[in-house]
Amino acid sequence: MLAKEIIKKIKDAESNITSVIFVGCGASKADLYPAKYFLEENSTKIRTSLYTANEFNYATPKAVNSNCIVITASLGGTTPETVQATSKAKSLGAYVITLTHKKDSPITKDADYVIVHGFEKSYAEKLEKMIYALQLAVEILNQFEGYANYEEMINGFNNIYDLIEKSAATVLPQAKEFANSYKDENVIYLMSSGATHKVAYSTSICLLMEMQWMNSGSFHDGEFFHGPFEIVDKDVPFILFMNEGKTRPMDSRALTFLKRFGAKTTVIDAKDFGITSVISEKVADYFSPMLISGIFRVYAEQLAIARNHPLTKRRYMWKLEY
């Protein structure tokens, strides 16, 4: 069922939605962030929040009731904390939508609506979860409050898949150079802002710490000058994800400082890949994280090859009880 149809069904049943809560773990939580960011920035009436699943389970917000939409996500649909959160939201009367790659997986059991997304076939398909979550947020805003840039967002959804694929196909030389340059680093720091903030976070905790066993840290580049910039020095490794949109000046300010002191810096810039040639400047902010994520996946794959450490390799995850 499409996002537009799901939200219409919810609105037909409950016209007074006051809260939308996004719930997930790790990369799935980060995939929900652009939707949360969009709704928080544009809604004047709806309370919006994003929870890691066990926080939701242990400290459940009182707003979870029949006036609330809870959107949960789990790639395989088996993440125990998120499965529990989905059931808890349902038991409290919320309208529950879940995003997963596995039809009929445990997370779908107590969901009112299920969107099954792709993953394996392409770089763009790996971003479907993030894209579908944003579509839900756009429909919630437009149907419950109205949204002036709705058509621009629809055009963005129509064009983002091709843009991701075409962009990812161009970066293999740069990705190989990055991999050979960063493969032996003791720590790598990541920064971004706006809707892409949590892409930097998930790249740090998932692609580097989980999948490569590399020490890493991430922070919002608006916070860079309020503590983290003290560790900048010549050849200290950074990755900066630059947005095309309202928060770009923060990204640019951080980049200027990194260059000033000779930090080892890799930049993935949405602007370099022509995002505003196919998506309106009015809404390009919200599509930058999908584009940057798709491009950096190529970099992650090449890093795994250079380190002889497959992205699927784990030491603890799925291997023992924890």
PDB file of C-alpha atoms in Angstrom, residues 5-280:
ATOM      1  CA  GLU A   5      -3.249   5.571   0.828  1.00  0.00           C
ATOM      2  CA  ILE A   6      -2.058   4.591   4.304  1.00  0.00           C
ATOM      3  CA  ILE A   7      -2.233   8.127   5.653  1.00  0.00           C
ATOM      4  CA  LYS A   8      -5.649   8.670   4.056  1.00  0.00           C
ATOM      5  CA  LYS A   9      -6.974   5.576   5.823  1.00  0.00           C
ATOM      6  CA  ILE A  10      -5.612   6.816   9.138  1.00  0.00           C
ATOM      7  CA  LYS A  11      -7.076  10.264   8.616  1.00  0.00           C
ATOM      8  CA  ASP A  12     -10.457   8.787   7.741  1.00  0.00           C
ATOM      9  CA  ALA A  13     -10.370   6.942  11.071  1.00  0.00           C
ATOM     10  CA  GLU A  14      -8.849   9.748  13.180  1.00  0.00           C
ATOM     11  CA  SER A  15      -8.777  13.350  12.004  1.00  0.00           C
ATOM     12  CA  ASN A  16      -6.955  14.642  15.074  1.00  0.00           C
ATOM     13  CA  ILE A  17      -3.416  13.262  14.912  1.00  0.00           C
ATOM     14  CA  THR A  18      -1.277  15.209  17.375  1.00  0.00           C
ATOM     15  CA  SER A  19       1.920  13.135  17.499  1.00  0.00           C
ATOM     16  CA  VAL A  20       4.116  11.196  15.110  1.00  0.00           C
ATOM     17  CA  ILE A  21       6.847   9.082  16.681  1.00  0.00           C
ATOM     18  CA  PHE A  22       9.578   7.301  14.734  1.00  0.00           C
ATOM     19  CA  VAL A  23      11.200   4.229  16.323  1.00  0.00           C
ATOM     20  CA  GLY A  24      14.141   2.079  15.262  1.00  0.00           C
ATOM     21  CA  CYS A  25      17.672   0.914  16.106  1.00  0.00           C
ATOM     22  CA  GLY A  26      21.034   1.665  14.517  1.00  0.00           C
ATOM     23  CA  ALA A  27      20.871   2.262  10.774  1.00  0.00           C
ATOM     24  CA  SER A  28      17.081   1.886  10.735  1.00  0.00           C
ATOM     25  CA  LYS A  29      16.754   4.635  13.330  1.00  0.00           C
ATOM     26  CA  ALA A  30      19.015   6.846  11.250  1.00  0.00           C
ATOM     27  CA  ASP A  31      16.973   6.047   8.130  1.00  0.00           C
ATOM     28  CA  LEU A  32      13.931   7.530   9.867  1.00  0.00           C
ATOM     29  CA  TYR A  33      15.684  10.783  10.731  1.00  0.00           C
ATOM     30  CA  PRO A  34      15.097  12.704   7.453  1.00  0.00           C
ATOM     31  CA  ALA A  35      11.351  12.059   7.843  1.00  0.00           C
ATOM     32  CA  LYS A  36      11.419  13.249  11.453  1.00  0.00           C
ATOM     33  CA  TYR A  37      13.508  16.269  10.441  1.00  0.00           C
ATOM     34  CA  PHE A  38      11.118  17.170   7.616  1.00  0.00           C
ATOM     35  CA  LEU A  39       8.003  16.916   9.770  1.00  0.00           C
ATOM     36  CA  GLU A  40       9.547  18.756  12.693  1.00  0.00           C
ATOM     37  CA  GLU A  41      10.675  21.604  10.467  1.00  0.00           C
ATOM     38  CA  ASN A  42       7.413  22.006   8.563  1.00  0.00           C
ATOM     39  CA  SER A  43       4.555  21.086  10.897  1.00  0.00           C
ATOM     40  CA  THR A  44       2.994  23.709  13.132  1.00  0.00           C
ATOM     41  CA  LYS A  45       0.638  21.331  14.933  1.00  0.00           C
ATOM     42  CA  ILE A  46       2.109  17.836  15.176  1.00  0.00           C
ATOM     43  CA  ARG A  47       4.594  16.819  17.868  1.00  0.00           C
ATOM     44  CA  THR A  48       7.412  14.785  16.306  1.00  0.00           C
ATOM     45  CA  SER A  49      10.107  12.643  17.928  1.00  0.00           C
ATOM     46  CA  LEU A  50      12.596   9.887  17.135  1.00  0.00           C
ATOM     47  CA  TYR A  51      13.380   7.109  19.610  1.00  0.00           C
ATOM     48  CA  THR A  52      15.830   4.266  19.776  1.00  0.00           C
ATOM     49  CA  ALA A  53      13.519   1.303  20.317  1.00  0.00           C
ATOM     50  CA  ASN A  54      14.453   0.291  23.839  1.00  0.00           C
ATOM     51  CA  GLU A  55      14.187   3.893  25.032  1.00  0.00           C
ATOM     52  CA  PHE A  56      10.662   3.827  23.644  1.00  0.00           C
ATOM     53  CA  ASN A  57      10.006   0.553  25.458  1.00  0.00           C
ATOM     54  CA  TYR A  58      11.376   1.610  28.835  1.00  0.00           C
ATOM     55  CA  ALA A  59      10.381   5.292  28.807  1.00  0.00           C
ATOM     56  CA  THR A  60       7.327   5.293  26.564  1.00  0.00           C
ATOM     57  CA  PRO A  61       6.048   8.802  25.813  1.00  0.00           C
ATOM     58  CA  LYS A  62       2.546   9.482  27.096  1.00  0.00           C
ATOM     59  CA  ALA A  63       1.621  10.824  23.661  1.00  0.00           C
ATOM     60  CA  VAL A  64       1.342   7.227  22.380  1.00  0.00           C
ATOM     61  CA  ASN A  65      -2.433   6.891  22.100  1.00  0.00           C
ATOM     62  CA  SER A  66      -5.207   6.986  19.527  1.00  0.00           C
ATOM     63  CA  ASN A  67      -4.080  10.443  18.385  1.00  0.00           C
ATOM     64  CA  CYS A  68      -0.607   9.191  17.560  1.00  0.00           C
ATOM     65  CA  ILE A  69       1.057   7.574  14.548  1.00  0.00           C
ATOM     66  CA  VAL A  70       4.071   5.395  15.362  1.00  0.00           C
ATOM     67  CA  ILE A  71       6.381   4.493  12.483  1.00  0.00           C
ATOM     68  CA  THR A  72       8.829   1.653  13.193  1.00  0.00           C
ATOM     69  CA  ALA A  73      11.573   0.204  11.021  1.00  0.00           C
ATOM     70  CA  SER A  74      13.753  -2.917  10.936  1.00  0.00           C
ATOM     71  CA  LEU A  75      15.542  -4.205   7.853  1.00  0.00           C
ATOM     72  CA  GLY A  76      15.055  -7.893   8.629  1.00  0.00           C
ATOM     73  CA  GLY A  77      11.975  -7.344  10.739  1.00  0.00           C
ATOM     74  CA  THR A  78      13.433  -9.280  13.653  1.00  0.00           C
ATOM     75  CA  THR A  79      15.176  -6.631  15.784  1.00  0.00           C
ATOM     76  CA  PRO A  80      13.791  -7.644  19.214  1.00  0.00           C
ATOM     77  CA  GLU A  81      13.636  -4.132  20.642  1.00  0.00           C
ATOM     78  CA  THR A  82      11.815  -2.756  17.611  1.00  0.00           C
ATOM     79  CA  VAL A  83       9.426  -5.711  17.427  1.00  0.00           C
ATOM     80  CA  GLN A  84       8.560  -5.041  21.073  1.00  0.00           C
ATOM     81  CA  ALA A  85       8.137  -1.319  20.417  1.00  0.00           C
ATOM     82  CA  THR A  86       5.763  -2.034  17.533  1.00  0.00           C
ATOM     83  CA  SER A  87       3.630  -4.241  19.760  1.00  0.00           C
ATOM     84  CA  LYS A  88       3.717  -1.727  22.589  1.00  0.00           C
ATOM     85  CA  ALA A  89       2.587   1.120  20.359  1.00  0.00           C
ATOM     86  CA  LYS A  90      -0.282  -1.023  19.086  1.00  0.00           C
ATOM     87  CA  SER A  91      -1.333  -1.990  22.616  1.00  0.00           C
ATOM     88  CA  LEU A  92      -1.547   1.697  23.572  1.00  0.00           C
ATOM     89  CA  GLY A  93      -3.902   2.480  20.714  1.00  0.00           C
ATOM     90  CA  ALA A  94      -1.573   4.195  18.264  1.00  0.00           C
ATOM     91  CA  TYR A  95      -1.794   3.783  14.506  1.00  0.00           C
ATOM     92  CA  VAL A  96       1.302   1.709  13.724  1.00  0.00           C
ATOM     93  CA  ILE A  97       3.143   1.658  10.406  1.00  0.00           C
ATOM     94  CA  THR A  98       6.225  -0.489   9.974  1.00  0.00           C
ATOM     95  CA  LEU A  99       8.930  -0.481   7.314  1.00  0.00           C
ATOM     96  CA  THR A 100      10.803  -3.713   6.667  1.00  0.00           C
ATOM     97  CA  HIS A 101      12.490  -5.691   3.925  1.00  0.00           C
ATOM     98  CA  LYS A 102      10.958  -8.977   5.073  1.00  0.00           C
ATOM     99  CA  LYS A 103       7.288  -9.609   4.464  1.00  0.00           C
ATOM    100  CA  ASP A 104       5.550 -11.442   7.335  1.00  0.00           C
ATOM    101  CA  SER A 105       8.546 -10.946   9.651  1.00  0.00           C
ATOM    102  CA  PRO A 106       7.878 -10.569  13.427  1.00  0.00           C
ATOM    103  CA  ILE A 107       7.724  -6.773  13.287  1.00  0.00           C
ATOM    104  CA  THR A 108       4.694  -6.936  10.988  1.00  0.00           C
ATOM    105  CA  LYS A 109       2.561  -8.933  13.454  1.00  0.00           C
ATOM    106  CA  ASP A 110       1.165  -5.963  15.384  1.00  0.00           C
ATOM    107  CA  ALA A 111       1.493  -3.286  12.704  1.00  0.00           C
ATOM    108  CA  ASP A 112      -1.646  -1.778  11.203  1.00  0.00           C
ATOM    109  CA  TYR A 113       0.161  -1.084   7.942  1.00  0.00           C
ATOM    110  CA  VAL A 114       3.325  -2.588   6.463  1.00  0.00           C
ATOM    111  CA  ILE A 115       5.546  -1.183   3.737  1.00  0.00           C
ATOM    112  CA  VAL A 116       8.020  -3.727   2.354  1.00  0.00           C
ATOM    113  CA  HIS A 117      11.067  -2.051   0.858  1.00  0.00           C
ATOM    114  CA  GLY A 118      13.851  -3.323  -1.345  1.00  0.00           C
ATOM    115  CA  PHE A 119      17.553  -3.559  -0.539  1.00  0.00           C
ATOM    116  CA  GLU A 120      19.766  -5.901  -2.594  1.00  0.00           C
ATOM    117  CA  LYS A 121      19.264  -4.875  -6.200  1.00  0.00           C
ATOM    118  CA  SER A 122      20.896  -1.447  -6.346  1.00  0.00           C
ATOM    119  CA  TYR A 123      22.409   1.425  -4.405  1.00  0.00           C
ATOM    120  CA  ALA A 124      19.148   3.324  -4.748  1.00  0.00           C
ATOM    121  CA  GLU A 125      17.116   0.390  -3.466  1.00  0.00           C
ATOM    122  CA  LYS A 126      19.209   0.338  -0.290  1.00  0.00           C
ATOM    123  CA  LEU A 127      17.737   3.768   0.414  1.00  0.00           C
ATOM    124  CA  GLU A 128      14.077   2.785  -0.026  1.00  0.00           C
ATOM    125  CA  LYS A 129      13.457   2.593   3.712  1.00  0.00           C
ATOM    126  CA  MET A 130      14.616   6.179   4.139  1.00  0.00           C
ATOM    127  CA  ILE A 131      12.639   7.309   1.102  1.00  0.00           C
ATOM    128  CA  TYR A 132       9.410   5.580   2.175  1.00  0.00           C
ATOM    129  CA  ALA A 133       9.686   7.068   5.669  1.00  0.00           C
ATOM    130  CA  LEU A 134      10.014  10.528   4.151  1.00  0.00           C
ATOM    131  CA  GLN A 135       7.024   9.861   1.892  1.00  0.00           C
ATOM    132  CA  LEU A 136       4.953   9.013   4.965  1.00  0.00           C
ATOM    133  CA  ALA A 137       6.024  12.241   6.661  1.00  0.00           C
ATOM    134  CA  VAL A 138       5.163  14.279   3.572  1.00  0.00           C
ATOM    135  CA  GLU A 139       1.722  12.700   3.344  1.00  0.00           C
ATOM    136  CA  ILE A 140       1.057  13.243   7.046  1.00  0.00           C
ATOM    137  CA  LEU A 141       1.918  16.915   6.723  1.00  0.00           C
ATOM    138  CA  ASN A 142       0.023  17.464   3.485  1.00  0.00           C
ATOM    139  CA  GLN A 143      -3.126  15.592   4.467  1.00  0.00           C
ATOM    140  CA  PHE A 144      -3.422  16.909   8.008  1.00  0.00           C
ATOM    141  CA  GLU A 145      -2.130  20.465   7.556  1.00  0.00           C
ATOM    142  CA  GLY A 146      -1.369  21.106   3.889  1.00  0.00           C
ATOM    143  CA  TYR A 147       2.089  21.621   2.405  1.00  0.00           C
ATOM    144  CA  ALA A 148       2.958  24.278  -0.167  1.00  0.00           C
ATOM    145  CA  ASN A 149       5.885  22.343  -1.650  1.00  0.00           C
ATOM    146  CA  TYR A 150       4.062  19.035  -1.985  1.00  0.00           C
ATOM    147  CA  GLU A 151       4.437  18.794  -5.781  1.00  0.00           C
ATOM    148  CA  GLU A 152       8.148  19.553  -5.518  1.00  0.00           C
ATOM    149  CA  MET A 153       8.508  16.680  -3.060  1.00  0.00           C
ATOM    150  CA  ILE A 154       6.623  14.305  -5.366  1.00  0.00           C
ATOM    151  CA  ASN A 155       8.949  15.302  -8.188  1.00  0.00           C
ATOM    152  CA  GLY A 156      11.883  14.628  -5.874  1.00  0.00           C
ATOM    153  CA  PHE A 157      10.633  11.137  -5.095  1.00  0.00           C
ATOM    154  CA  ASN A 158      10.259  10.473  -8.810  1.00  0.00           C
ATOM    155  CA  ASN A 159      13.847  11.536  -9.549  1.00  0.00           C
ATOM    156  CA  ILE A 160      15.931  10.505  -6.542  1.00  0.00           C
ATOM    157  CA  TYR A 161      16.364   6.842  -7.530  1.00  0.00           C
ATOM    158  CA  ASP A 162      17.941   7.601 -10.904  1.00  0.00           C
ATOM    159  CA  LEU A 163      20.114  10.318  -9.389  1.00  0.00           C
ATOM    160  CA  ILE A 164      21.491   7.937  -6.751  1.00  0.00           C
ATOM    161  CA  GLU A 165      22.284   5.252  -9.324  1.00  0.00           C
ATOM    162  CA  LYS A 166      23.899   7.612 -11.816  1.00  0.00           C
ATOM    163  CA  SER A 167      25.945   9.286  -9.090  1.00  0.00           C
ATOM    164  CA  ALA A 168      27.118   6.044  -7.483  1.00  0.00           C
ATOM    165  CA  ALA A 169      28.264   4.823 -10.887  1.00  0.00           C
ATOM    166  CA  THR A 170      30.731   7.729 -11.199  1.00  0.00           C
ATOM    167  CA  VAL A 171      32.670   7.512  -7.929  1.00  0.00           C
ATOM    168  CA  LEU A 172      34.594   4.219  -8.049  1.00  0.00           C
ATOM    169  CA  PRO A 173      38.019   5.867  -8.655  1.00  0.00           C
ATOM    170  CA  GLN A 174      37.516   8.278  -5.744  1.00  0.00           C
ATOM    171  CA  ALA A 175      36.193   5.456  -3.563  1.00  0.00           C
ATOM    172  CA  LYS A 176      39.271   3.317  -4.229  1.00  0.00           C
ATOM    173  CA  GLU A 177      41.560   6.245  -3.447  1.00  0.00           C
ATOM    174  CA  PHE A 178      39.664   6.853  -0.200  1.00  0.00           C
ATOM    175  CA  ALA A 179      39.863   3.202   0.795  1.00  0.00           C
ATOM    176  CA  ASN A 180      43.621   2.979   0.266  1.00  0.00           C
ATOM    177  CA  SER A 181      44.158   6.236   2.112  1.00  0.00           C
ATOM    178  CA  TYR A 182      41.923   5.504   5.143  1.00  0.00           C
ATOM    179  CA  LYS A 183      42.263   1.725   5.542  1.00  0.00           C
ATOM    180  CA  ASP A 184      44.863   1.852   8.324  1.00  0.00           C
ATOM    181  CA  GLU A 185      43.495   4.791  10.319  1.00  0.00           C
ATOM    182  CA  ASN A 186      43.050   4.327  14.064  1.00  0.00           C
ATOM    183  CA  VAL A 187      39.968   6.556  14.175  1.00  0.00           C
ATOM    184  CA  ILE A 188      37.754   8.371  11.660  1.00  0.00           C
ATOM    185  CA  TYR A 189      35.450  11.266  12.528  1.00  0.00           C
ATOM    186  CA  LEU A 190      32.243  12.105  10.646  1.00  0.00           C
ATOM    187  CA  MET A 191      30.246  15.301  10.405  1.00  0.00           C
ATOM    188  CA  SER A 192      27.147  16.661   8.749  1.00  0.00           C
ATOM    189  CA  SER A 193      24.059  18.760   9.457  1.00  0.00           C
ATOM    190  CA  GLY A 194      20.404  19.128   8.598  1.00  0.00           C
ATOM    191  CA  ALA A 195      18.559  16.060   7.345  1.00  0.00           C
ATOM    192  CA  THR A 196      21.916  14.325   6.763  1.00  0.00           C
ATOM    193  CA  HIS A 197      23.069  14.565  10.384  1.00  0.00           C
ATOM    194  CA  LYS A 198      22.110  10.975  11.241  1.00  0.00           C
ATOM    195  CA  VAL A 199      23.617   9.617   8.032  1.00  0.00           C
ATOM    196  CA  ALA A 200      26.968  10.687   9.462  1.00  0.00           C
ATOM    197  CA  TYR A 201      25.994   9.016  12.733  1.00  0.00           C
ATOM    198  CA  SER A 202      24.990   5.711  11.140  1.00  0.00           C
ATOM    199  CA  THR A 203      28.052   5.701   8.900  1.00  0.00           C
ATOM    200  CA  SER A 204      30.130   6.000  12.055  1.00  0.00           C
ATOM    201  CA  ILE A 205      28.394   3.399  14.218  1.00  0.00           C
ATOM    202  CA  CYS A 206      27.360   0.937  11.497  1.00  0.00           C
ATOM    203  CA  LEU A 207      29.581   1.054   8.421  1.00  0.00           C
ATOM    204  CA  LEU A 208      32.784   1.796  10.368  1.00  0.00           C
ATOM    205  CA  MET A 209      32.380   0.512  13.932  1.00  0.00           C
ATOM    206  CA  GLU A 210      30.066  -2.441  13.273  1.00  0.00           C
ATOM    207  CA  MET A 211      31.080  -3.521   9.787  1.00  0.00           C
ATOM    208  CA  GLN A 212      34.774  -2.587   9.800  1.00  0.00           C
ATOM    209  CA  TRP A 213      35.661  -2.653  13.517  1.00  0.00           C
ATOM    210  CA  MET A 214      37.209   0.791  13.136  1.00  0.00           C
ATOM    211  CA  ASN A 215      37.111   3.375  15.909  1.00  0.00           C
ATOM    212  CA  SER A 216      34.909   6.273  14.916  1.00  0.00           C
ATOM    213  CA  GLY A 217      32.906   9.191  16.236  1.00  0.00           C
ATOM    214  CA  SER A 218      30.325  11.546  14.769  1.00  0.00           C
ATOM    215  CA  PHE A 219      28.913  14.931  15.653  1.00  0.00           C
ATOM    216  CA  HIS A 220      26.705  17.614  14.159  1.00  0.00           C
ATOM    217  CA  ASP A 221      28.909  20.181  12.457  1.00  0.00           C
ATOM    218  CA  GLY A 222      26.879  22.926  14.113  1.00  0.00           C
ATOM    219  CA  GLU A 223      28.418  21.593  17.332  1.00  0.00           C
ATOM    220  CA  PHE A 224      31.905  21.250  15.831  1.00  0.00           C
ATOM    221  CA  PHE A 225      33.052  24.614  17.169  1.00  0.00           C
ATOM    222  CA  HIS A 226      31.671  23.911  20.622  1.00  0.00           C
ATOM    223  CA  GLY A 227      34.149  21.204  21.568  1.00  0.00           C
ATOM    224  CA  PRO A 228      35.132  18.684  18.868  1.00  0.00           C
ATOM    225  CA  PHE A 229      37.253  21.072  16.763  1.00  0.00           C
ATOM    226  CA  GLU A 230      39.967  20.924  19.445  1.00  0.00           C
ATOM    227  CA  ILE A 231      41.091  17.535  18.103  1.00  0.00           C
ATOM    228  CA  VAL A 232      41.701  18.896  14.588  1.00  0.00           C
ATOM    229  CA  ASP A 233      45.322  18.683  13.510  1.00  0.00           C
ATOM    230  CA  LYS A 234      47.315  17.888  10.410  1.00  0.00           C
ATOM    231  CA  ASP A 235      46.295  14.517   8.920  1.00  0.00           C
ATOM    232  CA  VAL A 236      43.576  13.746  11.496  1.00  0.00           C
ATOM    233  CA  PRO A 237      40.973  11.870   9.371  1.00  0.00           C
ATOM    234  CA  PHE A 238      37.509  13.325   8.799  1.00  0.00           C
ATOM    235  CA  ILE A 239      34.594  12.580   6.501  1.00  0.00           C
ATOM    236  CA  LEU A 240      32.236  15.489   5.851  1.00  0.00           C
ATOM    237  CA  PHE A 241      28.811  15.042   4.266  1.00  0.00           C
ATOM    238  CA  MET A 242      27.775  18.351   2.702  1.00  0.00           C
ATOM    239  CA  ASN A 243      24.121  19.153   2.081  1.00  0.00           C
ATOM    240  CA  GLU A 244      22.571  21.213  -0.649  1.00  0.00           C
ATOM    241  CA  GLY A 245      20.094  23.347   1.256  1.00  0.00           C
ATOM    242  CA  LYS A 246      19.554  25.617   4.225  1.00  0.00           C
ATOM    243  CA  THR A 247      22.220  24.154   6.521  1.00  0.00           C
ATOM    244  CA  ARG A 248      25.014  24.154   3.930  1.00  0.00           C
ATOM    245  CA  PRO A 249      26.719  27.207   5.544  1.00  0.00           C
ATOM    246  CA  MET A 250      27.426  25.075   8.640  1.00  0.00           C
ATOM    247  CA  ASP A 251      28.991  22.352   6.495  1.00  0.00           C
ATOM    248  CA  SER A 252      31.081  24.935   4.639  1.00  0.00           C
ATOM    249  CA  ARG A 253      32.287  26.552   7.856  1.00  0.00           C
ATOM    250  CA  ALA A 254      33.463  23.168   9.165  1.00  0.00           C
ATOM    251  CA  LEU A 255      35.231  22.378   5.884  1.00  0.00           C
ATOM    252  CA  THR A 256      37.063  25.714   5.937  1.00  0.00           C
ATOM    253  CA  PHE A 257      38.404  24.949   9.409  1.00  0.00           C
ATOM    254  CA  LEU A 258      39.485  21.418   8.479  1.00  0.00           C
ATOM    255  CA  LYS A 259      41.397  22.743   5.482  1.00  0.00           C
ATOM    256  CA  ARG A 260      42.935  25.542   7.541  1.00  0.00           C
ATOM    257  CA  PHE A 261      44.732  23.066   9.782  1.00  0.00           C
ATOM    258  CA  GLY A 262      45.470  20.377   7.219  1.00  0.00           C
ATOM    259  CA  ALA A 263      43.094  17.683   8.463  1.00  0.00           C
ATOM    260  CA  LYS A 264      42.800  14.620   6.252  1.00  0.00           C
ATOM    261  CA  THR A 265      39.358  15.286   4.805  1.00  0.00           C
ATOM    262  CA  THR A 266      37.044  13.397   2.466  1.00  0.00           C
ATOM    263  CA  VAL A 267      33.981  15.334   1.327  1.00  0.00           C
ATOM    264  CA  ILE A 268      30.808  13.869  -0.166  1.00  0.00           C
ATOM    265  CA  ASP A 269      28.890  16.890  -1.437  1.00  0.00           C
ATOM    266  CA  ALA A 270      25.338  16.550  -2.757  1.00  0.00           C
ATOM    267  CA  LYS A 271      25.879  19.666  -4.833  1.00  0.00           C
ATOM    268  CA  ASP A 272      28.685  18.005  -6.815  1.00  0.00           C
ATOM    269  CA  PHE A 273      26.205  15.432  -8.124  1.00  0.00           C
ATOM    270  CA  GLY A 274      23.688  17.943  -9.471  1.00  0.00           C
ATOM    271  CA  ILE A 275      20.896  17.378  -6.988  1.00  0.00           C
ATOM    272  CA  THR A 276      19.185  20.678  -7.802  1.00  0.00           C
ATOM    273  CA  SER A 277      19.233  19.916 -11.523  1.00  0.00           C
ATOM    274  CA  VAL A 278      16.505  17.311 -10.947  1.00  0.00           C
ATOM    275  CA  ILE A 279      15.028  18.295  -7.547  1.00  0.00           C
ATOM    276  CA  SER A 280      13.758  21.739  -6.595  1.00  0.00           C
TER     277      SER A 280
END
